[in-house]
Short mmCIF file of C-alpha atoms in Angstrom, two decimals:
data_model
loop_
_atom_site.label_atom_id
_atom_site.label_comp_id
_atom_site.label_asym_id
_atom_site.label_seq_id
_atom_site.Cartn_x
_atom_site.Cartn_y
_atom_site.Cartn_z
CA MET A 361 118.62 100.71 71.39
CA ALA A 362 116.25 100.27 74.51
CA ASN A 363 117.31 103.57 76.52
CA THR A 364 116.83 106.91 74.95
CA ILE A 365 117.12 110.34 75.61
CA ASP A 366 113.25 110.52 75.11
CA SER A 367 113.09 108.44 78.18
CA ARG A 368 112.93 109.46 81.88
CA ASN A 369 114.43 106.07 82.56
CA ILE A 370 118.23 106.30 82.80
CA ARG A 371 120.34 103.08 82.51
CA VAL A 372 124.14 103.60 83.04
CA PHE A 373 126.44 100.81 82.09
CA ILE A 374 129.47 100.61 84.16
CA SER A 375 132.92 99.10 82.30
CA SER A 376 135.95 98.18 84.17
CA THR A 377 137.82 95.03 85.23
CA PHE A 378 136.66 93.38 88.51
CA ARG A 379 139.34 92.49 90.90
CA ASP A 380 141.60 95.84 90.81
CA MET A 381 138.43 98.02 90.51
CA GLU A 382 136.53 96.79 93.35
CA GLU A 383 137.38 99.78 95.33
CA GLU A 384 136.02 102.09 92.23
CA ARG A 385 133.04 100.13 91.53
CA ASN A 386 131.82 100.28 95.43
CA GLU A 387 132.43 103.85 95.58
CA LEU A 388 130.40 104.51 92.76
CA VAL A 389 127.28 102.01 93.46
CA SER A 390 127.44 102.84 97.09
CA LYS A 391 127.85 106.38 97.10
CA VAL A 392 127.91 108.27 93.89
CA PHE A 393 124.83 106.62 92.09
CA PRO A 394 122.74 106.74 95.33
CA LEU A 395 123.31 110.60 95.21
CA LEU A 396 122.69 110.89 91.01
CA ARG A 397 119.60 108.97 91.54
CA LYS A 398 118.37 111.45 94.02
CA MET A 399 118.81 114.18 91.59
CA ALA A 400 117.37 112.59 89.15
CA LYS A 401 114.56 111.69 91.20
CA GLU A 402 114.12 115.63 91.88
CA ARG A 403 113.39 115.49 88.39
CA GLN A 404 111.23 112.87 87.63
CA VAL A 405 113.79 110.91 86.06
CA THR A 406 114.52 107.03 87.48
CA LEU A 407 118.30 106.30 87.12
CA SER A 408 119.96 103.17 87.96
CA GLU A 409 123.47 101.88 87.24
CA ILE A 410 124.52 98.27 85.45
CA ASP A 411 127.28 96.64 87.71
CA LEU A 412 127.60 93.09 86.82
CA ARG A 413 130.28 91.86 89.23
CA TRP A 414 127.46 89.36 90.14
CA GLY A 415 124.02 88.87 88.20
CA ILE A 416 124.72 86.49 85.55
CA THR A 417 123.99 82.79 86.91
CA GLU A 418 126.01 80.08 86.93
CA LYS A 419 124.35 78.19 84.38
CA GLU A 420 124.53 81.26 82.20
CA SER A 421 128.29 81.33 83.08
CA GLN A 422 129.07 77.57 82.23
CA GLU A 423 127.04 78.02 78.87
CA SER A 424 129.66 80.86 77.88
CA LYS A 425 126.45 83.39 77.57
CA VAL A 426 128.62 86.35 79.41
CA VAL A 427 129.39 88.11 76.66
CA GLN A 428 126.33 88.32 75.11
CA ILE A 429 124.65 89.42 78.09
CA CYS A 430 127.05 92.37 78.38
CA LEU A 431 126.49 93.41 75.09
CA GLU A 432 122.81 93.13 75.19
CA GLU A 433 122.93 95.19 78.66
CA ILE A 434 125.29 97.82 77.06
CA ASP A 435 122.62 98.30 74.34
CA ARG A 436 119.72 98.71 76.85
CA SER A 437 121.98 101.26 78.46
CA HIS A 438 122.62 103.35 75.41
CA PRO A 439 123.31 106.14 75.34
CA PHE A 440 124.78 106.33 79.00
CA PHE A 441 128.32 104.95 79.67
CA ILE A 442 130.88 104.89 82.10
CA GLY A 443 134.65 103.16 81.34
CA VAL A 444 136.95 103.08 84.39
CA LEU A 445 140.65 101.84 83.67
CA GLY A 446 143.46 101.07 85.93
CA GLY A 447 146.52 98.29 85.45
CA ARG A 448 144.83 95.13 84.52
CA TYR A 449 143.97 94.22 80.89
CA GLY A 450 141.15 91.77 82.48
CA TRP A 451 139.25 88.64 81.59
CA CYS A 452 139.94 87.04 77.71
CA PRO A 453 136.73 85.34 76.66
CA MET A 454 138.61 83.76 73.61
CA ASP A 455 140.74 81.86 76.40
CA GLU A 456 137.51 79.61 76.70
CA LYS A 457 137.99 78.09 73.27
CA VAL A 458 134.35 78.01 72.32
CA ASP A 459 132.86 78.67 69.08
CA TRP A 460 131.37 82.26 69.35
CA ASN A 461 129.71 82.35 66.11
CA SER A 462 127.23 79.33 67.33
CA ILE A 463 126.54 81.34 70.93
CA ILE A 464 126.68 85.17 70.23
CA SER A 465 123.85 86.67 67.96
CA ALA A 466 124.82 87.29 64.55
CA LYS A 467 124.14 91.19 65.28
CA TYR A 468 127.00 91.29 67.14
CA GLU A 469 129.48 90.34 64.24
CA ASP A 470 132.06 92.85 64.74
CA ALA A 471 132.35 92.37 68.66
CA ILE A 472 132.47 88.37 67.72
CA HIS A 473 135.52 89.33 65.34
CA ASP A 474 136.99 91.27 68.10
CA LEU A 475 136.81 88.21 70.60
CA TYR A 476 138.86 85.88 67.89
CA GLU A 477 141.37 88.75 68.08
CA GLY A 478 141.88 88.36 71.75
CA LYS A 479 140.40 91.39 73.08
CA SER A 480 139.65 91.75 76.94
CA MET A 481 135.88 91.66 77.74
CA THR A 482 136.30 95.37 78.92
CA GLU A 483 138.03 96.35 75.59
CA LEU A 484 135.06 94.70 74.10
CA GLU A 485 132.54 96.40 76.21
CA ILE A 486 134.45 99.78 75.14
CA ILE A 487 134.68 99.34 71.43
CA HIS A 488 130.88 98.43 71.36
CA GLY A 489 129.54 100.59 74.03
CA ALA A 490 131.53 103.70 72.91
CA PHE A 491 133.46 103.56 69.77
CA ARG A 492 131.01 101.84 67.43
CA ASN A 493 128.01 103.38 69.04
CA LYS A 494 128.88 107.24 69.14
CA GLU A 495 125.65 108.99 68.03
CA ASP A 496 124.08 110.75 70.50
CA LEU A 497 125.93 108.97 73.23
CA HIS A 498 126.79 110.53 76.79
CA ALA A 499 130.01 108.41 77.80
CA ALA A 500 133.12 109.20 79.82
CA PHE A 501 136.31 107.39 80.61
CA TYR A 502 138.28 107.92 84.32
CA LEU A 503 141.70 106.43 84.21
CA ARG A 504 143.66 105.66 87.53
CA ASP A 505 147.10 107.68 87.71
CA MET A 506 149.70 104.62 88.19
CA PRO A 507 153.05 103.82 87.75
CA SER A 508 153.61 102.45 84.17
CA ASN A 509 155.37 99.62 85.27
CA GLU A 510 152.25 98.53 87.15
CA ILE A 511 150.16 98.54 83.49
CA GLU A 512 150.04 95.56 81.98
CA GLU A 513 151.07 95.64 78.02
CA ARG A 514 147.76 95.55 76.36
CA GLN A 515 145.92 97.24 78.83
CA GLN A 516 148.48 100.41 78.34
CA GLU A 517 147.75 100.08 74.66
CA LEU A 518 143.80 100.48 75.80
CA ARG A 519 144.33 103.16 77.94
CA GLU A 520 146.09 104.71 75.09
CA LYS A 521 143.23 104.50 72.72
CA VAL A 522 141.04 105.93 75.23
CA SER A 523 142.71 108.83 76.10
CA SER A 524 143.46 109.21 72.16
CA GLN A 525 139.99 109.55 71.02
CA LYS A 526 138.27 113.04 71.01
CA ASP A 527 134.56 112.22 71.19
CA PHE A 528 134.07 111.60 75.19
CA PRO A 529 136.02 113.46 78.10
CA VAL A 530 138.43 111.14 79.39
CA ASN A 531 139.55 112.02 83.49
CA TYR A 532 142.46 111.06 85.56
CA TYR A 533 142.00 110.60 89.02
CA LYS A 534 144.25 109.30 92.18
CA ASN A 535 141.87 108.03 94.57
CA THR A 536 138.28 107.02 95.04
CA GLU A 537 137.26 110.52 96.17
CA GLU A 538 138.41 112.21 93.42
CA LEU A 539 136.88 109.26 91.10
CA SER A 540 133.40 110.10 92.95
CA ALA A 541 133.63 114.13 92.20
CA LEU A 542 134.59 113.83 88.71
CA VAL A 543 131.80 111.22 87.93
CA LEU A 544 129.26 113.57 89.83
CA ALA A 545 130.23 116.41 87.85
CA ASP A 546 130.06 114.88 84.61
CA PHE A 547 126.28 113.22 85.12
CA GLN A 548 124.76 116.34 86.94
CA SER A 549 125.76 118.29 84.17
CA ILE A 550 124.00 115.47 81.84
CA LEU A 551 121.07 115.78 83.94
CA ASP A 552 120.95 119.30 83.60
CA GLU A 553 121.25 118.96 79.68
CA LEU A 554 118.79 116.42 78.90
CA TYR A 555 116.24 116.89 82.20
CA PRO A 556 116.24 120.50 83.35
CA ALA A 557 114.75 121.03 87.02
CA GLU A 558 111.50 122.86 86.82
CA SER A 559 108.91 124.03 89.11
CA CYS A 560 105.84 122.16 89.87
CA ASN A 561 103.47 125.21 90.62
CA THR A 562 100.68 124.31 87.60
CA TRP A 563 98.36 121.60 87.38
CA GLU A 564 99.82 119.83 84.16
CA ALA A 565 103.17 120.04 86.30
CA PHE A 566 101.85 118.62 89.36
CA SER A 567 100.05 115.95 87.33
CA MET A 568 103.60 114.86 85.63
CA GLN A 569 105.59 114.79 89.21
CA GLN A 570 102.31 112.58 90.62
CA ASN A 571 102.83 110.46 87.43
CA TYR A 572 106.36 109.76 88.07
CA TYR A 573 105.61 109.10 91.99
CA LEU A 574 102.95 106.50 91.25
CA GLU A 575 105.33 104.86 88.64
CA SER A 576 107.89 104.72 91.15
CA LEU A 577 105.84 103.21 93.66
CA THR A 578 104.45 100.31 91.40
CA ARG A 579 107.98 99.74 89.41
CA TYR A 580 108.41 96.55 91.10
CA TYR A 581 104.61 95.69 92.12
CA VAL A 582 103.96 92.55 92.92
CA ALA A 583 100.08 91.51 92.63
CA ASN A 584 98.06 91.10 95.75
CA LYS A 585 94.96 89.23 94.53
CA GLU A 586 93.04 89.57 97.65
CA ALA A 587 93.25 93.27 97.76
CA GLU A 588 92.84 94.03 94.25
CA SER A 589 89.83 92.03 94.63
CA GLY A 590 88.51 94.03 97.36
CA ILE A 591 88.82 97.46 95.28
CA ALA A 592 86.93 95.86 92.36
CA ASN A 593 84.35 94.71 94.52
CA PHE A 594 83.78 97.89 96.38
CA LEU A 595 84.06 99.99 92.62
CA GLY A 596 81.29 97.15 91.58
CA GLN A 597 78.84 98.36 94.00
CA ASP A 598 76.87 101.57 94.92
CA VAL A 599 75.97 101.25 98.39
CA GLU A 600 78.71 102.17 100.27
CA LYS A 601 80.80 105.07 99.09
CA GLY A 602 84.06 104.82 101.01
CA LEU A 603 86.63 102.20 101.45
CA ILE A 604 89.77 101.99 103.87
CA LEU A 605 92.37 100.21 103.32
CA THR A 606 94.33 99.16 107.02
CA GLY A 607 97.31 97.10 107.69
CA GLU A 608 100.81 98.17 109.60
CA SER A 609 103.05 100.55 108.40
CA GLY A 610 105.13 99.66 105.56
CA ILE A 611 103.27 96.50 104.69
CA GLY A 612 102.68 97.99 100.87
CA LYS A 613 99.27 99.97 101.21
CA SER A 614 101.00 102.84 98.99
CA THR A 615 102.01 100.59 96.27
CA ILE A 616 98.48 99.01 96.37
CA MET A 617 96.94 102.23 96.16
CA ALA A 618 99.09 103.20 93.54
CA LYS A 619 98.20 100.40 91.33
CA ALA A 620 94.73 100.77 91.42
CA VAL A 621 95.36 104.39 90.32
CA MET A 622 97.07 103.53 87.63
CA ASN A 623 94.58 100.48 86.34
CA ILE A 624 91.69 102.58 86.85
CA ARG A 625 93.33 105.35 84.62
CA ASN A 626 93.36 102.83 81.65
CA SER A 627 89.70 102.31 82.41
CA SER A 628 87.49 104.35 79.68
CA GLU A 629 84.52 104.48 82.04
CA VAL A 630 85.66 105.87 85.30
CA ASP A 631 87.59 108.78 86.73
CA VAL A 632 90.27 109.09 89.19
CA LEU A 633 91.89 111.80 91.10
CA SER A 634 94.55 110.67 93.79
CA PHE A 635 96.45 112.39 96.73
CA PHE A 636 99.66 110.81 98.38
CA ALA A 637 100.38 112.22 101.54
CA ALA A 638 104.09 111.11 101.30
CA ASN A 639 104.40 112.80 97.86
CA SER A 640 106.73 115.73 98.15
CA ALA A 641 105.42 117.72 95.54
CA ASN A 642 102.37 118.49 97.61
CA GLY A 643 102.09 119.84 101.09
CA SER A 644 100.39 117.24 103.53
CA THR A 645 97.70 119.41 105.27
CA PHE A 646 93.93 118.99 104.41
CA ASN A 647 94.12 122.13 102.79
CA ASP A 648 97.01 121.01 100.51
CA MET A 649 94.40 117.98 99.78
CA ALA A 650 91.37 120.10 99.21
CA ASP A 651 93.61 122.15 96.56
CA TRP A 652 94.90 119.61 94.60
CA PHE A 653 91.34 117.84 94.06
CA CYS A 654 89.83 121.19 93.49
CA GLN A 655 92.21 121.62 90.62
CA GLY A 656 91.35 118.38 89.02
CA PHE A 657 87.46 119.02 89.41
CA ALA A 658 88.17 122.31 87.61
CA SER A 659 90.44 120.46 84.54
CA PHE A 660 88.14 117.48 84.58
CA TYR A 661 84.54 119.08 84.84
CA GLY A 662 85.37 122.74 84.52
CA PHE A 663 84.50 123.55 88.35
CA ASP A 664 84.55 127.17 88.85
CA TYR A 665 87.24 126.82 91.29
CA ASN A 666 88.16 130.00 93.33
CA ARG A 667 91.49 129.25 94.48
CA GLU A 668 91.82 132.19 96.91
CA ALA A 669 89.19 131.11 98.93
CA SER A 670 89.47 128.40 102.01
CA HIS A 671 90.38 124.78 99.53
CA VAL A 672 88.43 123.10 102.10
CA LEU A 673 85.40 124.98 101.67
CA GLU A 674 85.77 125.15 98.16
CA LEU A 675 86.09 121.15 98.32
CA GLN A 676 82.82 120.99 100.52
CA ARG A 677 81.13 123.04 97.97
CA ALA A 678 82.24 120.61 94.98
CA ALA A 679 81.26 117.79 97.06
CA LEU A 680 77.75 119.61 97.06
CA THR A 681 77.45 120.80 93.30
CA LEU A 682 79.49 118.22 91.25
CA ARG A 683 77.56 115.54 89.47
CA PRO A 684 79.89 113.60 87.11
CA SER A 685 78.28 111.60 84.53
CA ARG A 686 80.41 108.57 85.26
CA LYS A 687 82.08 107.29 88.04
CA LEU A 688 84.70 109.48 89.90
CA VAL A 689 87.02 107.60 92.10
CA LEU A 690 89.17 110.00 95.09
CA PHE A 691 92.18 107.87 96.33
CA ILE A 692 93.75 109.45 99.58
CA ASP A 693 96.88 107.78 100.66
CA GLY A 694 97.97 108.06 104.26
CA ILE A 695 95.28 109.93 105.40
CA ASN A 696 96.78 109.69 109.05
CA GLN A 697 99.67 111.58 107.60
CA ILE A 698 97.41 114.34 106.53
CA VAL A 699 97.08 117.27 109.22
CA ALA A 700 94.93 120.34 109.83
CA THR A 701 96.38 123.43 108.42
CA ASP A 702 97.30 124.73 111.69
CA GLY A 703 99.00 121.19 112.59
CA THR A 704 96.71 120.44 115.18
CA GLY A 705 96.13 117.01 113.57
CA ILE A 706 93.92 114.73 112.13
CA ASP A 707 90.29 116.04 112.44
CA LEU A 708 87.81 114.65 109.47
CA SER A 709 84.63 116.37 111.41
CA TRP A 710 84.28 118.60 108.07
CA TRP A 711 84.78 115.67 105.65
CA PRO A 712 81.71 116.15 103.12
CA ARG A 713 79.27 113.83 101.96
CA TRP A 714 79.50 113.52 98.28
CA ASN A 715 76.96 113.19 95.53
CA GLU A 716 76.54 110.30 93.71
CA ASN A 717 79.13 108.62 91.26
CA ILE A 718 81.80 109.76 93.41
CA TYR A 719 83.66 107.49 95.69
CA VAL A 720 86.68 107.81 98.21
CA ILE A 721 89.41 105.16 98.81
CA VAL A 722 91.92 105.82 101.77
CA SER A 723 94.76 104.05 103.39
CA THR A 724 95.85 104.32 106.88
CA PRO A 725 97.71 102.28 109.15
CA SER A 726 95.32 100.28 111.30
CA ASP A 727 93.60 102.89 113.58
CA VAL A 728 90.64 102.92 114.97
CA ALA A 729 90.00 106.21 115.57
CA ILE A 730 90.36 106.98 112.04
CA ALA A 731 88.01 104.11 111.15
CA ASN A 732 85.40 105.26 113.59
CA ASN A 733 85.55 108.64 112.55
CA LEU A 734 84.74 107.60 108.58
CA SER A 735 82.33 104.96 109.45
CA ARG A 736 79.42 107.42 109.55
CA PHE A 737 80.44 108.20 105.71
CA GLN A 738 79.65 104.26 104.98
CA PHE A 739 83.26 103.29 104.69
CA ARG A 740 84.01 99.73 104.84
CA LYS A 741 87.47 98.09 105.46
CA LEU A 742 89.68 95.94 103.81
CA GLU A 743 92.99 94.48 105.63
CA ILE A 744 96.11 94.13 104.03
CA THR A 745 97.92 91.28 104.86
CA LYS A 746 101.65 90.57 104.70
CA PHE A 747 103.68 89.10 101.69
CA ASN A 748 103.53 85.26 101.51
CA LEU A 749 106.65 83.65 100.65
CA ASP A 750 106.15 83.46 96.70
CA GLN A 751 105.14 86.93 96.73
CA ARG A 752 108.56 87.69 98.43
CA VAL A 753 110.53 86.04 96.25
CA ASP A 754 108.80 87.46 92.99
CA LEU A 755 109.44 91.16 94.67
CA ALA A 756 113.17 89.95 94.68
CA ASN A 757 113.34 88.81 91.26
CA LYS A 758 111.59 91.92 90.02
CA TYR A 759 113.28 94.35 91.82
CA LEU A 760 117.25 92.90 91.28
CA LYS A 761 116.53 91.81 87.39
CA GLY A 762 114.18 95.33 86.38
CA ASP A 763 116.70 97.53 86.68
CA PHE A 764 120.13 95.85 87.43
CA ASN A 765 119.78 92.94 85.50
CA LYS A 766 120.85 90.80 89.06
CA SER A 767 119.95 87.05 88.75
CA LEU A 768 119.96 84.99 92.42
CA SER A 769 120.25 81.05 92.08
CA PRO A 770 117.43 78.94 93.34
CA SER A 771 119.10 78.89 96.64
CA GLN A 772 119.96 81.94 97.32
CA LEU A 773 115.94 82.75 96.70
CA ASP A 774 115.23 79.92 99.02
CA ILE A 775 116.85 81.72 101.80
CA ILE A 776 114.98 84.65 100.78
CA GLY A 777 111.86 83.22 100.87
CA ARG A 778 111.97 81.41 104.24
CA ALA A 779 109.72 82.99 106.96
CA ASN A 780 111.46 85.65 108.68
CA PRO A 781 109.20 88.13 110.42
CA LEU A 782 111.51 91.17 109.83
CA LEU A 783 111.13 90.54 106.05
CA ASP A 784 107.27 90.41 106.46
CA ASN A 785 107.49 94.73 106.47
CA THR A 786 108.21 95.67 102.65
CA LEU A 787 109.93 98.93 103.57
CA VAL A 788 112.07 97.05 105.58
CA TYR A 789 112.76 93.97 102.72
CA VAL A 790 113.05 96.44 99.98
CA SER A 791 116.12 97.72 102.02
CA PHE A 792 117.54 94.24 102.39
CA LEU A 793 117.32 93.71 98.89
CA ASP A 794 118.76 97.05 98.09
CA GLU A 795 122.00 95.98 100.15
CA ILE A 796 122.16 92.62 98.36
CA ARG A 797 122.22 94.45 94.75
CA ARG A 798 124.89 96.58 95.96
CA TYR A 799 127.03 93.88 97.20
CA GLY A 800 130.25 93.16 95.25
CA SER A 801 131.32 89.74 95.58
CA PHE A 802 129.74 87.19 93.65
CA GLU A 803 131.74 84.44 95.46
CA LYS A 804 130.57 85.52 98.95
CA LEU A 805 126.95 86.50 98.07
CA THR A 806 125.31 83.55 99.54
CA ASP A 807 127.03 84.19 102.86
CA GLU A 808 125.77 88.08 102.50
CA ILE A 809 122.15 86.68 101.99
CA THR A 810 122.22 84.47 104.98
CA MET A 811 123.80 87.13 107.00
CA LEU A 812 121.53 89.63 106.32
CA SER A 813 118.21 86.91 106.94
CA SER A 814 119.85 86.34 110.56
CA PHE A 815 118.66 89.65 112.01
CA LYS A 816 115.56 89.10 114.16
CA THR A 817 114.61 93.09 114.64
CA ILE A 818 114.50 96.41 112.67
CA THR A 819 116.82 97.80 115.16
CA GLU A 820 119.77 95.22 114.58
CA PHE A 821 119.28 95.15 110.68
CA PHE A 822 119.48 98.95 110.16
CA GLY A 823 122.10 98.96 113.06
CA HIS A 824 124.31 96.77 110.47
CA ILE A 825 123.42 98.92 107.72
CA ILE A 826 124.41 101.99 109.33
CA ASP A 827 127.51 100.71 110.52
CA ARG A 828 128.49 99.54 106.88
CA GLN A 829 127.64 102.98 105.69
CA ARG A 830 129.75 104.60 108.49
CA ALA A 831 132.61 102.97 106.56
CA LEU A 832 132.10 104.52 103.20
CA PHE A 833 133.12 107.87 104.48
CA HIS A 834 137.10 108.09 104.44
CA THR A 835 137.60 109.85 107.85
CA PRO A 836 136.95 109.59 111.47
CA GLU A 837 135.14 113.09 111.26
CA LEU A 838 133.01 112.35 108.41
CA ALA A 839 131.49 109.10 110.08
CA ASP A 840 130.81 111.11 113.39
CA GLN A 841 128.73 113.82 111.06
CA TYR A 842 126.62 110.55 109.56
CA ASN A 843 126.50 109.34 113.11
CA LYS A 844 124.75 113.23 113.88
CA VAL A 845 122.62 112.94 111.23
CA LEU A 846 120.88 109.88 111.73
CA MET A 847 120.56 110.48 115.36
CA ALA A 848 119.11 114.26 114.35
CA ILE A 849 116.67 112.73 112.20
CA ALA A 850 115.45 109.95 114.65
CA LEU A 851 114.98 112.71 117.38
CA SER A 852 113.13 115.07 115.61
CA TYR A 853 109.25 115.50 115.95
CA CYS A 854 108.36 115.46 112.20
CA GLY A 855 111.75 115.33 110.49
CA LEU A 856 114.39 117.89 109.77
CA SER A 857 115.38 120.06 106.21
CA GLU A 858 118.60 119.69 104.68
CA ASN A 859 119.83 123.14 105.85
CA GLU A 860 118.92 122.33 109.34
CA LEU A 861 120.77 119.21 109.20
CA LEU A 862 123.67 120.83 107.87
CA ASP A 863 123.69 123.69 110.64
CA LEU A 864 123.40 120.78 113.21
CA THR A 865 126.07 118.68 112.17
CA GLY A 866 128.56 120.46 110.07
CA MET A 867 128.28 118.14 107.07
CA SER A 868 128.81 119.32 103.55
CA ARG A 869 126.40 119.31 101.30
CA LEU A 870 127.58 116.99 99.13
CA ASN A 871 128.01 114.39 101.89
CA LEU A 872 124.82 114.72 103.31
CA SER A 873 122.95 114.26 99.81
CA MET A 874 125.19 110.88 99.30
CA LEU A 875 123.78 110.01 102.65
CA LEU A 876 120.47 110.84 102.08
CA GLY A 877 120.77 109.13 98.73
CA ILE A 878 121.25 105.76 99.93
CA ASN A 879 117.99 103.60 99.55
CA SER A 880 118.76 101.10 102.30
CA LEU A 881 118.61 103.51 105.19
CA ASN A 882 114.97 104.07 104.14
CA LEU A 883 114.95 107.93 104.14
CA THR A 884 112.60 109.84 102.46
CA VAL A 885 111.33 113.61 102.14
CA LYS A 886 107.81 114.44 103.56
CA ASP A 887 106.83 118.34 103.36
CA GLY A 888 110.48 119.31 102.86
CA LYS A 889 111.65 117.72 105.72
CA ILE A 890 113.79 114.15 106.02
CA VAL A 891 112.42 111.16 108.06
CA PHE A 892 112.60 107.61 108.30
CA ALA A 893 109.70 106.03 105.76
CA HIS A 894 108.57 103.75 108.21
CA ASN A 895 107.90 106.83 110.00
CA ALA A 896 106.32 108.84 107.28
#
């Protein structure tokens, strides 16, 4: 099985019929799993749900590969499985009248036998995902309460099989709100058991958190040969001591920086330390940055770091005394977001001159003041340009296929790949892909992609997303609270904490957490404050 409890990547397979479970699946994908993803992220765990309402291509369907793909996805998701049952028994693959022995891998011999017995796809998934693979499995079943005369005969038999087994919890729900609460409770307990929350107050814990942050940034990395070459050329010379990556906000500088850090870590000839201002595990003052680097110097080179002293002064002392035997590269991402300890803004007058073998790479939006401030320290500039159309398509494939096993048709990719200035911004583009990924109708997917591609401004695009997300909250009162949350964040100078938002809006912590977990809204946490990512 590809997924194990030793991994920090969770994939949860959702099994149910489609037509009568659309509301349940929408609730899980749009509200429950975003919140679970947020909880997992706080524990340095990546979590994704496998919802195969679309993603299997027309060609794969025509070639009768649906069953094989579903079984493989269950294996990749092991040991996490959810079964949701209503009144329909669902599609029976045997109705296709094909030779399943010639189509499905022999390793699924038991499933082939079940196929020939005429079992539905949902029952096949439950048997393969839960009943035959019980070892270390974390599974749960959710059965909709409904009159027996609304339940098909074979579905009633399946519900009774599920209800009578004793290995996994079986829950009954009356509506999607009850389903949400049940799934959240079950999977939060699983997260607590497998990945207990830990404090990040040691160098090792900070390092682990930052490794997770770097891996998250580069999870869907699309090669930028120009940027990679520019960084390599800089590190290959010994005259200039600094490099500035510039470009508009949201264009992908942080991802490029993270990828460079991870590449250098694989080198046996270069040491690397990095500070990402948007990483919520650290504060984002220069004092916080200096503390992080000095802890690294102490770990790498035995630097005698006095943590009770001014961290900035200790960093200046390290610059004068450290003489590493091999090249050391310091990465500082989002230097424009780092402020003085007293909050007075960017001031680089204290920036030290580093000894030989120490090089610095920083990123900032195109900002003449910062560039001029650093120019006296022999910094060269490297401008990061927007994605070309091929890179845009590549990111779509990686984002949709990597965790969610969703594939777009060539004609759908063609729509995404067309020139559209709105999608030149990588942060906006990922929100665009997240909206597509959560969309529940295979038949209407092309229309959805076309509609989302038609927006010309960021305001129009996010306005549409906000309207759609408001509809997820089932009462006018919750929708109004939703508006208040977004307005408060937008009007705040530097974001608001969860407690501040709760006080301002009266929203429950659960509903607020669901809102904050929705990737498409482009929200992030910086220094404990919730902000829009493009303003971070």
